[in-house]
Amino acid sequence: MIGTEENILSIRDLKVDFSTPDGTVNAVKGIGFDIKAGETLAVVGESGSGKSQTMMGIMGLLANNGSVRGSAKYRGKELVGLPKSELNKVRGAKITMIFQEPMTSLDPLYTIGRQIAEPILYHRGGSRKEARQRVLELLELVGIPDPARRIDSYPHELSGGQRQRVMIAMALANEPDVLIADEPTTALDVTIQAQILKLLRSLQERFGMAIVLITHDLGIVRHFAERVVVMRRGEVVEQGTTEQIFESPTSSYTRMLIDAEPHGRKMPPAKNAPIILEGRDVTVDFQIGKGLFSKGPKVFRAVDGVTIRLHEGQTIGVVGESGSGKSTLGRALLRLLPSDGAYRFGKQDISWHDRKQMRSLRKEMQLVFQDPYGSLSPRQTVGEVITEGLLVHEPGLNKADRDRRAIAALQEVGLDPKARNRYPHEFSGGQRQRIAIARAMILKPRVVILDEPTSALDRSVQGQVIDLLRKLQADHNLSYVFISHDLSVVKAISDYVIVMKNGEIVEQGETDAIFETPKADYTKALIGAAFSV
């Protein structure tokens, strides 16, 4: 929708700073741009460019060590420095935000229905019954299956994509003037991304809502935004219409972003490489409450008879839509949840290993999570986070030894060793993912399950992380199970691909065969959606 000439949000000389033990970090350095009523403005740039912190500063949502200066006016009303009581009348009603990491933003102790109802009751009043009906409408609107059942689910019972849909429903609850969408499709598989964007577009046209789209996916920007602001290291390097930015960028940095794409291929493992991890007929069931007319609990089968064999030095890519069982399979392989099947690690049969028996193997079998912010303790420094495993698995090391290992691990993943004295919230999404990788690698594992490790990263940083993972794999003869909905990334890093749907394998084979001559209609649909943007 083309915006009117009215500036609904005007930003001038905005600065965002963070106080750290190593001095002040200038995250945003005096930037300015306007957002017009009804338009879609994309804010793009690499991790750490200040995109999210700009909007967090405007909304008064910075961490305790953050501060904001300058001006941000909503319909002429200054937001910077506004008392919290006054700011609360704007945020959640007139200006809302879809956050990048939904698991961190949703309270694990409350159902999603209650959480979506909260801003409705706060800003609109009315009864809980009326709010619940509105929540059901919103859940259906954003494509949550079976809303009447899901309304009473907790965040951990939903897939990453479903949690993101809940965040969208919450943000749209009060029909805002401005919707700030911080990576709104990050956690979604390619077939659902288009549906979410179409939904946002239709709501925008219905309500005349302006959308600020913060994203690393320039394919989405090209098709969804009217104007683009390009940021780098806290500054605006270029802004203009989408056509101007893509057809004739004036900045070399903008051109680099446009051209960025994961590329290259990893060296395949030796043909006689032994199997390092195997799961045969892996089956995972979850109890989801009692049925209406049954005495016992209902059972949902998340993984249904999957067999997977991972060789030394190999990367198996596991792809499929949200809720297909990808992440559940990864946790089952690491014996992190109850499951049926036969499991081997190296020459050991671990099918019946209990928690205590598995503990001795945890050092060699590591997991890098999809949501690094949720998995990194906000109360620990980065150094404490990445050395925590050493306290368990190498208790003989003293503090100086652990610090040396932390320095080496941070350097290996391309981070300044000084980062170990800072806290996770002070880093960008890409930097936090490197911290999560360092935490796994410091233990010198043999197998790493990577659960959407690049989903929150912009394209240029995705390429860097893929190169890093390939280098670490070559240096240490690592074996990866790489779980992702991003098929271009899977293609760049995997030797072998497994395609999952509804807990089952619908197709598997060598990477080239899957991408060049897919046999299953579902695989063809995934590839078509991934490479059509």
Short mmCIF file of C-alpha atoms in Angstrom, two decimals:
data_model
loop_
_atom_site.label_atom_id
_atom_site.label_comp_id
_atom_site.label_asym_id
_atom_site.label_seq_id
_atom_site.Cartn_x
_atom_site.Cartn_y
_atom_site.Cartn_z
CA MET A 1 0.00 0.00 0.00
CA ILE A 2 1.48 3.36 -0.99
CA GLY A 3 1.78 5.68 1.98
CA THR A 4 0.23 9.09 2.20
CA GLU A 5 2.35 12.20 2.58
CA GLU A 6 1.68 12.29 6.31
CA ASN A 7 4.64 11.21 8.46
CA ILE A 8 3.17 9.08 11.20
CA LEU A 9 6.56 8.53 12.84
CA SER A 10 9.53 10.91 12.48
CA ILE A 11 12.99 10.05 13.80
CA ARG A 12 15.68 12.73 14.13
CA ASP A 13 19.25 12.49 15.45
CA LEU A 14 18.42 9.31 17.37
CA LYS A 15 21.25 7.83 19.45
CA VAL A 16 21.27 4.58 21.43
CA ASP A 17 24.15 3.79 23.81
CA PHE A 18 24.98 0.88 26.11
CA SER A 19 27.23 1.11 29.17
CA THR A 20 29.57 -1.90 29.43
CA PRO A 21 32.62 -2.82 31.56
CA ASP A 22 34.75 -2.00 28.50
CA GLY A 23 33.19 1.42 27.98
CA THR A 24 30.19 2.87 26.14
CA VAL A 25 28.96 1.07 23.03
CA ASN A 26 27.35 3.48 20.53
CA ALA A 27 24.76 1.20 18.93
CA VAL A 28 22.89 3.94 17.02
CA LYS A 29 24.72 7.13 16.04
CA GLY A 30 22.36 9.98 15.35
CA ILE A 31 20.15 8.63 12.59
CA GLY A 32 16.98 10.02 11.05
CA PHE A 33 14.18 8.90 8.74
CA ASP A 34 10.41 9.14 8.40
CA ILE A 35 7.64 6.55 8.27
CA LYS A 36 4.54 7.53 6.35
CA ALA A 37 1.01 6.46 7.22
CA GLY A 38 0.05 3.24 5.48
CA GLU A 39 3.42 2.51 3.87
CA THR A 40 5.87 -0.35 4.34
CA LEU A 41 9.40 0.76 5.20
CA ALA A 42 12.14 -1.87 5.32
CA VAL A 43 15.17 -1.35 7.59
CA VAL A 44 18.03 -3.60 6.49
CA GLY A 45 21.66 -4.15 7.43
CA GLU A 46 23.95 -6.72 8.95
CA SER A 47 23.69 -7.97 12.52
CA GLY A 48 24.92 -5.24 14.84
CA SER A 49 23.94 -2.43 12.46
CA GLY A 50 21.48 -1.00 14.99
CA LYS A 51 18.22 -1.91 13.20
CA SER A 52 16.46 -3.51 16.17
CA GLN A 53 17.99 -1.20 18.79
CA THR A 54 16.63 1.82 16.91
CA MET A 55 13.08 0.54 17.28
CA MET A 56 13.61 -0.78 20.81
CA GLY A 57 14.84 2.67 21.81
CA ILE A 58 11.77 4.35 20.33
CA MET A 59 9.51 1.91 22.19
CA GLY A 60 11.33 2.38 25.51
CA LEU A 61 12.33 -1.30 25.59
CA LEU A 62 16.11 -1.07 25.94
CA ALA A 63 17.98 -3.13 28.53
CA ASN A 64 18.81 -1.46 31.84
CA ASN A 65 22.27 -0.42 30.65
CA GLY A 66 20.86 1.20 27.49
CA SER A 67 19.93 4.83 26.95
CA VAL A 68 18.31 6.76 24.10
CA ARG A 69 18.67 10.39 23.03
CA GLY A 70 17.29 12.45 20.18
CA SER A 71 13.75 12.58 18.88
CA ALA A 72 11.07 10.11 17.81
CA LYS A 73 7.66 11.69 17.26
CA TYR A 74 4.45 9.70 16.77
CA ARG A 75 1.84 11.98 15.16
CA GLY A 76 3.82 14.92 16.51
CA LYS A 77 4.05 13.54 20.06
CA GLU A 78 7.57 13.04 21.40
CA LEU A 79 8.21 9.47 22.59
CA VAL A 80 11.81 9.82 23.78
CA GLY A 81 11.76 10.64 27.50
CA LEU A 82 8.01 10.12 27.79
CA PRO A 83 6.95 8.80 31.23
CA LYS A 84 6.20 5.08 31.24
CA SER A 85 2.53 5.66 32.10
CA GLU A 86 2.14 7.83 28.99
CA LEU A 87 4.28 5.57 26.79
CA ASN A 88 2.10 2.59 27.72
CA LYS A 89 -0.88 4.34 26.12
CA VAL A 90 0.99 4.27 22.80
CA ARG A 91 2.90 1.01 22.76
CA GLY A 92 0.75 -2.08 22.51
CA ALA A 93 -2.11 0.00 21.08
CA LYS A 94 -0.90 2.60 18.55
CA ILE A 95 2.60 1.20 17.96
CA THR A 96 3.20 -2.52 18.39
CA MET A 97 6.16 -4.78 17.78
CA ILE A 98 6.68 -8.35 16.62
CA PHE A 99 9.90 -9.47 18.23
CA GLN A 100 12.66 -11.48 16.57
CA GLU A 101 12.81 -14.20 19.22
CA PRO A 102 9.27 -15.27 20.22
CA MET A 103 10.27 -17.87 22.81
CA THR A 104 11.99 -15.13 24.82
CA SER A 105 9.06 -12.75 24.44
CA LEU A 106 6.32 -15.21 25.44
CA ASP A 107 5.89 -16.06 29.13
CA PRO A 108 6.34 -19.82 29.58
CA LEU A 109 4.00 -19.83 32.61
CA TYR A 110 0.88 -18.60 30.78
CA THR A 111 -1.17 -19.96 27.90
CA ILE A 112 -0.93 -18.18 24.58
CA GLY A 113 -4.60 -17.25 24.80
CA ARG A 114 -4.08 -15.43 28.06
CA GLN A 115 -1.04 -13.60 26.72
CA ILE A 116 -2.78 -12.43 23.55
CA ALA A 117 -5.78 -11.30 25.63
CA GLU A 118 -3.64 -9.18 27.95
CA PRO A 119 -3.12 -6.17 25.59
CA ILE A 120 -6.77 -6.38 24.53
CA LEU A 121 -8.00 -6.13 28.11
CA TYR A 122 -5.43 -3.45 29.01
CA HIS A 123 -6.23 -1.10 26.13
CA ARG A 124 -9.86 -1.94 25.29
CA GLY A 125 -11.33 -3.29 28.51
CA GLY A 126 -14.35 -5.57 28.23
CA SER A 127 -14.89 -9.04 29.67
CA ARG A 128 -12.53 -12.00 29.50
CA LYS A 129 -15.16 -13.86 27.49
CA GLU A 130 -15.14 -11.13 24.85
CA ALA A 131 -11.35 -11.06 24.84
CA ARG A 132 -11.21 -14.84 24.40
CA GLN A 133 -13.48 -14.61 21.36
CA ARG A 134 -11.21 -11.94 19.89
CA VAL A 135 -8.17 -14.17 20.56
CA LEU A 136 -9.80 -17.06 18.71
CA GLU A 137 -10.40 -14.76 15.73
CA LEU A 138 -6.79 -13.62 15.77
CA LEU A 139 -5.40 -17.17 16.01
CA GLU A 140 -7.49 -18.16 13.02
CA LEU A 141 -6.40 -15.02 11.18
CA VAL A 142 -2.69 -15.82 11.56
CA GLY A 143 -3.14 -19.45 10.55
CA ILE A 144 -2.81 -21.34 13.85
CA PRO A 145 -4.44 -24.74 13.26
CA ASP A 146 -7.35 -25.71 15.52
CA PRO A 147 -7.51 -22.38 17.43
CA ALA A 148 -10.09 -23.68 19.94
CA ARG A 149 -7.55 -26.23 21.16
CA ARG A 150 -4.39 -24.18 20.74
CA ILE A 151 -5.72 -21.18 22.68
CA ASP A 152 -4.98 -23.06 25.92
CA SER A 153 -1.53 -24.26 24.84
CA TYR A 154 1.71 -23.03 26.41
CA PRO A 155 4.54 -21.56 24.28
CA HIS A 156 6.75 -24.65 24.62
CA GLU A 157 3.97 -26.76 23.08
CA LEU A 158 4.18 -24.84 19.79
CA SER A 159 6.75 -24.98 17.01
CA GLY A 160 8.97 -21.98 16.32
CA GLY A 161 6.80 -20.91 13.42
CA GLN A 162 3.62 -21.21 15.45
CA ARG A 163 5.12 -19.12 18.26
CA GLN A 164 5.94 -16.40 15.74
CA ARG A 165 2.32 -16.44 14.56
CA VAL A 166 1.20 -15.96 18.16
CA MET A 167 3.45 -12.89 18.39
CA ILE A 168 1.88 -11.51 15.22
CA ALA A 169 -1.61 -12.10 16.63
CA MET A 170 -0.67 -10.28 19.83
CA ALA A 171 0.75 -7.32 17.91
CA LEU A 172 -2.37 -7.00 15.75
CA ALA A 173 -4.83 -7.36 18.63
CA ASN A 174 -5.56 -3.62 18.91
CA GLU A 175 -5.29 -2.75 15.20
CA PRO A 176 -2.24 -0.46 15.57
CA ASP A 177 -1.23 2.54 13.44
CA VAL A 178 2.37 1.33 13.23
CA LEU A 179 3.49 -2.30 13.29
CA ILE A 180 7.22 -2.85 13.82
CA ALA A 181 8.00 -6.30 12.49
CA ASP A 182 11.46 -7.43 13.62
CA GLU A 183 12.29 -10.44 11.43
CA PRO A 184 8.62 -11.55 11.36
CA THR A 185 9.27 -14.56 9.12
CA THR A 186 12.59 -15.67 10.59
CA ALA A 187 11.19 -18.76 12.29
CA LEU A 188 8.88 -19.70 9.45
CA ASP A 189 9.44 -22.18 6.67
CA VAL A 190 9.38 -20.88 3.12
CA THR A 191 5.86 -22.07 2.28
CA ILE A 192 4.41 -20.16 5.26
CA GLN A 193 6.43 -16.95 4.80
CA ALA A 194 4.39 -15.92 1.79
CA GLN A 195 1.15 -16.54 3.67
CA ILE A 196 2.27 -14.38 6.63
CA LEU A 197 3.38 -11.55 4.36
CA LYS A 198 0.10 -11.73 2.45
CA LEU A 199 -1.73 -11.59 5.78
CA LEU A 200 0.23 -8.53 6.91
CA ARG A 201 -0.44 -6.86 3.56
CA SER A 202 -4.20 -7.48 3.78
CA LEU A 203 -4.34 -6.15 7.36
CA GLN A 204 -2.32 -3.13 6.32
CA GLU A 205 -4.79 -2.34 3.54
CA ARG A 206 -7.77 -2.87 5.84
CA PHE A 207 -6.56 -0.63 8.66
CA GLY A 208 -4.22 1.77 6.86
CA MET A 209 -1.42 0.52 9.09
CA ALA A 210 2.23 1.47 8.52
CA ILE A 211 4.68 -1.42 8.71
CA VAL A 212 8.36 -1.09 9.63
CA LEU A 213 9.95 -4.31 8.41
CA ILE A 214 13.30 -5.18 9.98
CA THR A 215 14.74 -8.08 8.04
CA HIS A 216 17.84 -9.70 6.60
CA ASP A 217 15.88 -11.25 3.72
CA LEU A 218 16.26 -8.87 0.79
CA GLY A 219 14.05 -11.08 -1.35
CA ILE A 220 11.15 -10.22 0.97
CA VAL A 221 12.13 -6.54 0.98
CA ARG A 222 12.08 -6.38 -2.81
CA HIS A 223 8.53 -7.73 -2.98
CA PHE A 224 7.02 -6.22 0.17
CA ALA A 225 8.42 -2.73 0.88
CA GLU A 226 7.90 0.64 -0.78
CA ARG A 227 10.97 2.28 0.77
CA VAL A 228 14.24 1.00 2.24
CA VAL A 229 16.64 2.32 4.87
CA VAL A 230 20.09 0.68 4.84
CA MET A 231 22.02 0.73 8.14
CA ARG A 232 25.60 -0.14 8.99
CA ARG A 233 27.37 0.17 12.35
CA GLY A 234 24.66 2.39 13.80
CA GLU A 235 24.42 4.77 10.86
CA VAL A 236 22.14 5.16 7.83
CA VAL A 237 24.28 4.68 4.73
CA GLU A 238 21.49 4.91 2.16
CA GLN A 239 17.73 5.26 1.87
CA GLY A 240 15.26 5.54 -0.97
CA THR A 241 12.49 3.76 -2.81
CA THR A 242 12.80 0.01 -3.14
CA GLU A 243 13.33 0.34 -6.89
CA GLN A 244 16.15 2.86 -6.39
CA ILE A 245 17.90 0.75 -3.78
CA PHE A 246 17.82 -2.46 -5.78
CA GLU A 247 18.32 -1.08 -9.28
CA SER A 248 20.89 1.65 -8.64
CA PRO A 249 22.35 1.56 -5.12
CA THR A 250 24.83 4.33 -4.38
CA SER A 251 26.66 2.53 -1.57
CA SER A 252 29.04 -0.39 -2.08
CA TYR A 253 27.74 -1.79 1.21
CA THR A 254 24.20 -1.90 -0.18
CA ARG A 255 25.47 -3.69 -3.28
CA MET A 256 27.25 -6.23 -1.05
CA LEU A 257 24.01 -6.93 0.82
CA ILE A 258 22.09 -7.39 -2.43
CA ASP A 259 24.70 -9.79 -3.80
CA ALA A 260 25.11 -11.78 -0.56
CA GLU A 261 24.01 -15.42 -0.68
CA PRO A 262 25.37 -18.59 0.94
CA HIS A 263 27.68 -20.17 -1.63
CA GLY A 264 30.24 -22.91 -2.07
CA ARG A 265 30.05 -26.52 -0.95
CA LYS A 266 31.80 -28.47 1.76
CA MET A 267 34.17 -31.32 1.10
CA PRO A 268 32.27 -34.63 1.28
CA PRO A 269 33.29 -37.17 3.94
CA ALA A 270 35.45 -40.14 3.03
CA LYS A 271 33.44 -42.89 1.34
CA ASN A 272 34.44 -45.35 4.06
CA ALA A 273 33.82 -42.94 6.95
CA PRO A 274 32.35 -44.85 9.90
CA ILE A 275 28.89 -44.12 11.31
CA ILE A 276 29.22 -41.86 14.35
CA LEU A 277 25.51 -41.48 15.26
CA GLU A 278 22.56 -43.67 14.33
CA GLY A 279 18.88 -43.67 15.17
CA ARG A 280 16.72 -46.52 13.84
CA ASP A 281 12.93 -46.35 13.77
CA VAL A 282 12.93 -43.24 15.97
CA THR A 283 9.44 -42.52 17.29
CA VAL A 284 8.44 -39.67 19.61
CA ASP A 285 4.97 -39.23 21.12
CA PHE A 286 3.68 -36.33 23.21
CA GLN A 287 0.67 -36.40 25.52
CA ILE A 288 -1.53 -33.38 24.80
CA GLY A 289 -4.31 -33.76 27.35
CA LYS A 290 -7.43 -35.87 27.61
CA GLY A 291 -9.87 -36.36 24.79
CA LEU A 292 -13.48 -35.22 25.17
CA PHE A 293 -14.93 -38.74 25.40
CA SER A 294 -11.84 -40.74 26.37
CA LYS A 295 -10.47 -41.54 29.79
CA GLY A 296 -6.79 -41.45 28.87
CA PRO A 297 -4.62 -38.67 27.45
CA LYS A 298 -4.51 -37.96 23.73
CA VAL A 299 -1.21 -38.67 21.99
CA PHE A 300 0.45 -36.62 19.27
CA ARG A 301 3.11 -38.45 17.23
CA ALA A 302 5.83 -35.88 16.45
CA VAL A 303 8.33 -38.31 14.87
CA ASP A 304 7.12 -41.50 13.25
CA GLY A 305 9.62 -44.30 12.58
CA VAL A 306 12.53 -42.22 11.24
CA THR A 307 15.92 -43.83 10.56
CA ILE A 308 19.04 -41.69 10.20
CA ARG A 309 22.75 -42.57 9.96
CA LEU A 310 25.37 -39.84 10.35
CA HIS A 311 28.95 -40.56 9.25
CA GLU A 312 32.13 -38.94 10.57
CA GLY A 313 32.73 -35.64 8.80
CA GLN A 314 29.27 -35.66 7.22
CA THR A 315 26.54 -33.01 7.34
CA ILE A 316 22.95 -34.19 7.05
CA GLY A 317 20.48 -31.42 6.34
CA VAL A 318 16.97 -31.96 7.76
CA VAL A 319 14.30 -29.78 6.14
CA GLY A 320 10.54 -29.43 6.33
CA GLU A 321 7.83 -27.06 7.45
CA SER A 322 7.37 -25.90 11.04
CA GLY A 323 5.90 -28.74 13.05
CA SER A 324 7.32 -31.43 10.74
CA GLY A 325 9.33 -32.99 13.58
CA LYS A 326 12.80 -31.71 12.60
CA SER A 327 13.80 -30.28 15.98
CA THR A 328 12.16 -33.14 17.89
CA LEU A 329 14.21 -35.64 15.86
CA GLY A 330 17.40 -33.76 16.73
CA ARG A 331 16.66 -33.87 20.45
CA ALA A 332 15.72 -37.55 20.25
CA LEU A 333 19.07 -38.35 18.62
CA LEU A 334 20.80 -36.68 21.56
CA ARG A 335 18.56 -38.64 23.98
CA LEU A 336 17.17 -35.41 25.43
CA LEU A 337 13.55 -36.54 25.47
CA PRO A 338 11.66 -39.84 25.85
CA SER A 339 11.46 -41.77 22.60
CA ASP A 340 11.34 -45.25 21.11
CA GLY A 341 13.93 -46.65 18.72
CA ALA A 342 17.47 -47.99 18.63
CA TYR A 343 20.39 -45.58 19.07
CA ARG A 344 24.14 -45.89 18.64
CA PHE A 345 26.92 -43.38 19.24
CA GLY A 346 30.17 -44.61 17.75
CA LYS A 347 30.38 -48.24 18.81
CA GLN A 348 28.13 -47.81 21.85
CA ASP A 349 24.52 -48.87 21.99
CA ILE A 350 22.88 -45.98 23.89
CA SER A 351 19.28 -47.07 23.39
CA TRP A 352 18.76 -47.70 27.08
CA HIS A 353 21.16 -45.17 28.56
CA ASP A 354 19.64 -43.24 31.44
CA ARG A 355 20.38 -39.62 32.29
CA LYS A 356 23.45 -40.48 34.33
CA GLN A 357 24.93 -42.71 31.62
CA MET A 358 24.31 -40.08 28.95
CA ARG A 359 25.99 -37.38 31.00
CA SER A 360 29.46 -38.74 30.26
CA LEU A 361 28.70 -38.50 26.52
CA ARG A 362 27.27 -34.98 26.54
CA LYS A 363 30.70 -33.46 25.95
CA GLU A 364 30.89 -35.27 22.62
CA MET A 365 27.27 -34.63 21.57
CA GLN A 366 26.40 -30.94 21.53
CA LEU A 367 23.35 -28.90 20.50
CA VAL A 368 23.24 -25.36 19.11
CA PHE A 369 19.73 -23.97 19.60
CA GLN A 370 17.52 -22.02 17.20
CA ASP A 371 17.05 -19.17 19.68
CA PRO A 372 20.46 -18.17 21.09
CA TYR A 373 19.05 -15.41 23.26
CA GLY A 374 16.69 -17.84 24.99
CA SER A 375 19.46 -20.39 25.57
CA LEU A 376 22.07 -17.93 26.89
CA SER A 377 21.61 -16.96 30.54
CA PRO A 378 21.10 -13.18 30.82
CA ARG A 379 22.66 -13.26 34.31
CA GLN A 380 25.99 -14.66 33.15
CA THR A 381 28.76 -13.00 31.21
CA VAL A 382 29.62 -14.50 27.86
CA GLY A 383 32.76 -15.99 29.41
CA GLU A 384 30.70 -17.70 32.11
CA VAL A 385 28.18 -18.93 29.51
CA ILE A 386 30.69 -20.61 27.23
CA THR A 387 32.80 -22.13 30.03
CA GLU A 388 29.86 -23.52 32.01
CA GLY A 389 30.22 -26.91 30.33
CA LEU A 390 33.87 -27.09 31.37
CA LEU A 391 32.81 -26.95 35.03
CA VAL A 392 30.83 -30.14 34.47
CA HIS A 393 32.98 -32.07 32.02
CA GLU A 394 36.49 -30.87 32.90
CA PRO A 395 36.27 -29.99 36.60
CA GLY A 396 40.07 -30.18 37.00
CA LEU A 397 40.58 -26.93 35.08
CA ASN A 398 41.22 -23.83 37.17
CA LYS A 399 39.75 -20.40 36.46
CA ALA A 400 42.78 -19.26 34.45
CA ASP A 401 42.64 -22.40 32.29
CA ARG A 402 38.93 -21.87 31.63
CA ASP A 403 39.57 -18.25 30.72
CA ARG A 404 42.26 -19.27 28.23
CA ARG A 405 39.87 -21.79 26.67
CA ALA A 406 37.18 -19.10 26.46
CA ILE A 407 39.55 -16.71 24.68
CA ALA A 408 40.52 -19.43 22.19
CA ALA A 409 36.89 -20.41 21.58
CA LEU A 410 35.79 -16.82 20.96
CA GLN A 411 38.69 -16.23 18.58
CA GLU A 412 37.84 -19.42 16.71
CA VAL A 413 34.29 -18.21 16.04
CA GLY A 414 35.48 -14.74 15.01
CA LEU A 415 34.64 -12.73 18.14
CA ASP A 416 36.83 -10.35 20.13
CA PRO A 417 38.01 -12.09 23.35
CA LYS A 418 36.90 -8.97 25.26
CA ALA A 419 33.35 -10.14 24.57
CA ARG A 420 33.70 -12.60 27.45
CA ASN A 421 33.27 -9.73 29.93
CA ARG A 422 29.94 -8.59 28.46
CA TYR A 423 26.39 -9.96 28.67
CA PRO A 424 24.35 -11.67 25.90
CA HIS A 425 21.82 -8.84 25.53
CA GLU A 426 24.62 -6.51 24.44
CA PHE A 427 25.18 -8.46 21.23
CA SER A 428 23.38 -8.74 17.92
CA GLY A 429 21.58 -11.91 16.86
CA GLY A 430 24.50 -13.01 14.69
CA GLN A 431 27.01 -12.42 17.45
CA ARG A 432 24.87 -14.34 19.95
CA GLN A 433 24.75 -17.27 17.55
CA ARG A 434 28.55 -17.26 17.38
CA ILE A 435 28.61 -17.28 21.18
CA ALA A 436 26.27 -20.30 21.15
CA ILE A 437 28.58 -22.07 18.67
CA ALA A 438 31.60 -21.24 20.85
CA ARG A 439 29.84 -22.75 23.87
CA ALA A 440 29.40 -26.02 21.98
CA MET A 441 32.86 -26.08 20.40
CA ILE A 442 34.78 -25.36 23.61
CA LEU A 443 34.04 -28.95 24.70
CA LYS A 444 35.58 -30.37 21.49
CA PRO A 445 32.53 -32.48 20.50
CA ARG A 446 32.34 -35.12 17.78
CA VAL A 447 28.68 -34.54 16.83
CA VAL A 448 26.80 -31.23 16.80
CA ILE A 449 23.05 -30.90 16.18
CA LEU A 450 22.47 -27.42 14.74
CA ASP A 451 18.83 -26.37 15.11
CA GLU A 452 18.14 -23.43 12.77
CA PRO A 453 21.56 -21.87 13.56
CA THR A 454 21.30 -19.20 10.85
CA SER A 455 17.57 -18.46 10.85
CA ALA A 456 17.94 -15.16 12.74
CA LEU A 457 20.86 -13.91 10.66
CA ASP A 458 21.05 -11.60 7.68
CA ARG A 459 22.28 -13.10 4.42
CA SER A 460 25.82 -11.75 4.57
CA VAL A 461 26.29 -13.07 8.11
CA GLN A 462 24.66 -16.39 7.20
CA GLY A 463 27.41 -16.89 4.66
CA GLN A 464 30.04 -16.08 7.28
CA VAL A 465 28.53 -18.54 9.77
CA ILE A 466 28.28 -21.28 7.12
CA ASP A 467 31.96 -20.70 6.25
CA LEU A 468 32.78 -20.84 9.97
CA LEU A 469 30.89 -24.10 10.47
CA ARG A 470 32.57 -25.66 7.44
CA LYS A 471 36.00 -24.59 8.73
CA LEU A 472 35.32 -25.94 12.23
CA GLN A 473 34.11 -29.19 10.70
CA ALA A 474 37.24 -29.57 8.58
CA ASP A 475 39.57 -28.61 11.45
CA HIS A 476 38.01 -30.98 13.99
CA ASN A 477 36.41 -33.70 11.81
CA LEU A 478 32.98 -32.82 13.16
CA SER A 479 29.70 -34.39 12.12
CA TYR A 480 26.62 -32.18 11.84
CA VAL A 481 22.87 -32.66 11.72
CA PHE A 482 21.79 -29.31 10.27
CA ILE A 483 18.10 -28.57 10.87
CA SER A 484 16.71 -25.67 8.86
CA HIS A 485 13.81 -24.33 6.82
CA ASP A 486 16.22 -22.27 4.70
CA LEU A 487 16.95 -24.47 1.70
CA SER A 488 19.66 -22.23 0.22
CA VAL A 489 21.66 -22.61 3.44
CA VAL A 490 21.04 -26.36 3.56
CA LYS A 491 22.25 -26.67 -0.02
CA ALA A 492 25.49 -24.85 0.83
CA ILE A 493 26.45 -26.94 3.86
CA SER A 494 24.93 -30.43 3.50
CA ASP A 495 26.17 -33.65 1.87
CA TYR A 496 22.87 -35.42 2.35
CA VAL A 497 19.31 -34.13 2.81
CA ILE A 498 16.30 -35.58 4.62
CA VAL A 499 12.90 -34.02 3.90
CA MET A 500 10.31 -34.39 6.67
CA LYS A 501 6.56 -33.82 6.82
CA ASN A 502 4.21 -34.66 9.69
CA GLY A 503 6.93 -36.59 11.52
CA GLU A 504 7.88 -38.81 8.59
CA ILE A 505 10.59 -38.82 5.93
CA VAL A 506 9.03 -38.13 2.54
CA GLU A 507 12.32 -38.07 0.61
CA GLN A 508 16.07 -38.33 1.23
CA GLY A 509 19.25 -38.48 -0.78
CA GLU A 510 22.47 -36.74 -1.81
CA THR A 511 22.14 -32.95 -1.80
CA ASP A 512 22.50 -32.50 -5.56
CA ALA A 513 19.91 -35.17 -6.28
CA ILE A 514 17.35 -33.65 -3.91
CA PHE A 515 17.72 -30.12 -5.30
CA GLU A 516 18.11 -30.97 -8.98
CA THR A 517 15.70 -33.90 -9.36
CA PRO A 518 13.29 -34.02 -6.41
CA LYS A 519 10.76 -36.84 -6.60
CA ALA A 520 8.16 -35.99 -3.94
CA ASP A 521 5.60 -33.27 -4.66
CA TYR A 522 6.19 -31.88 -1.18
CA THR A 523 9.92 -31.49 -1.84
CA LYS A 524 9.17 -29.81 -5.15
CA ALA A 525 6.84 -27.36 -3.37
CA LEU A 526 9.48 -26.50 -0.75
CA ILE A 527 12.17 -25.90 -3.37
CA GLY A 528 9.78 -23.89 -5.53
CA ALA A 529 8.83 -21.62 -2.63
CA ALA A 530 12.45 -21.20 -1.50
CA PHE A 531 13.88 -20.12 -4.82
CA SER A 532 10.97 -18.14 -6.25
CA VAL A 533 11.47 -15.04 -4.08
#
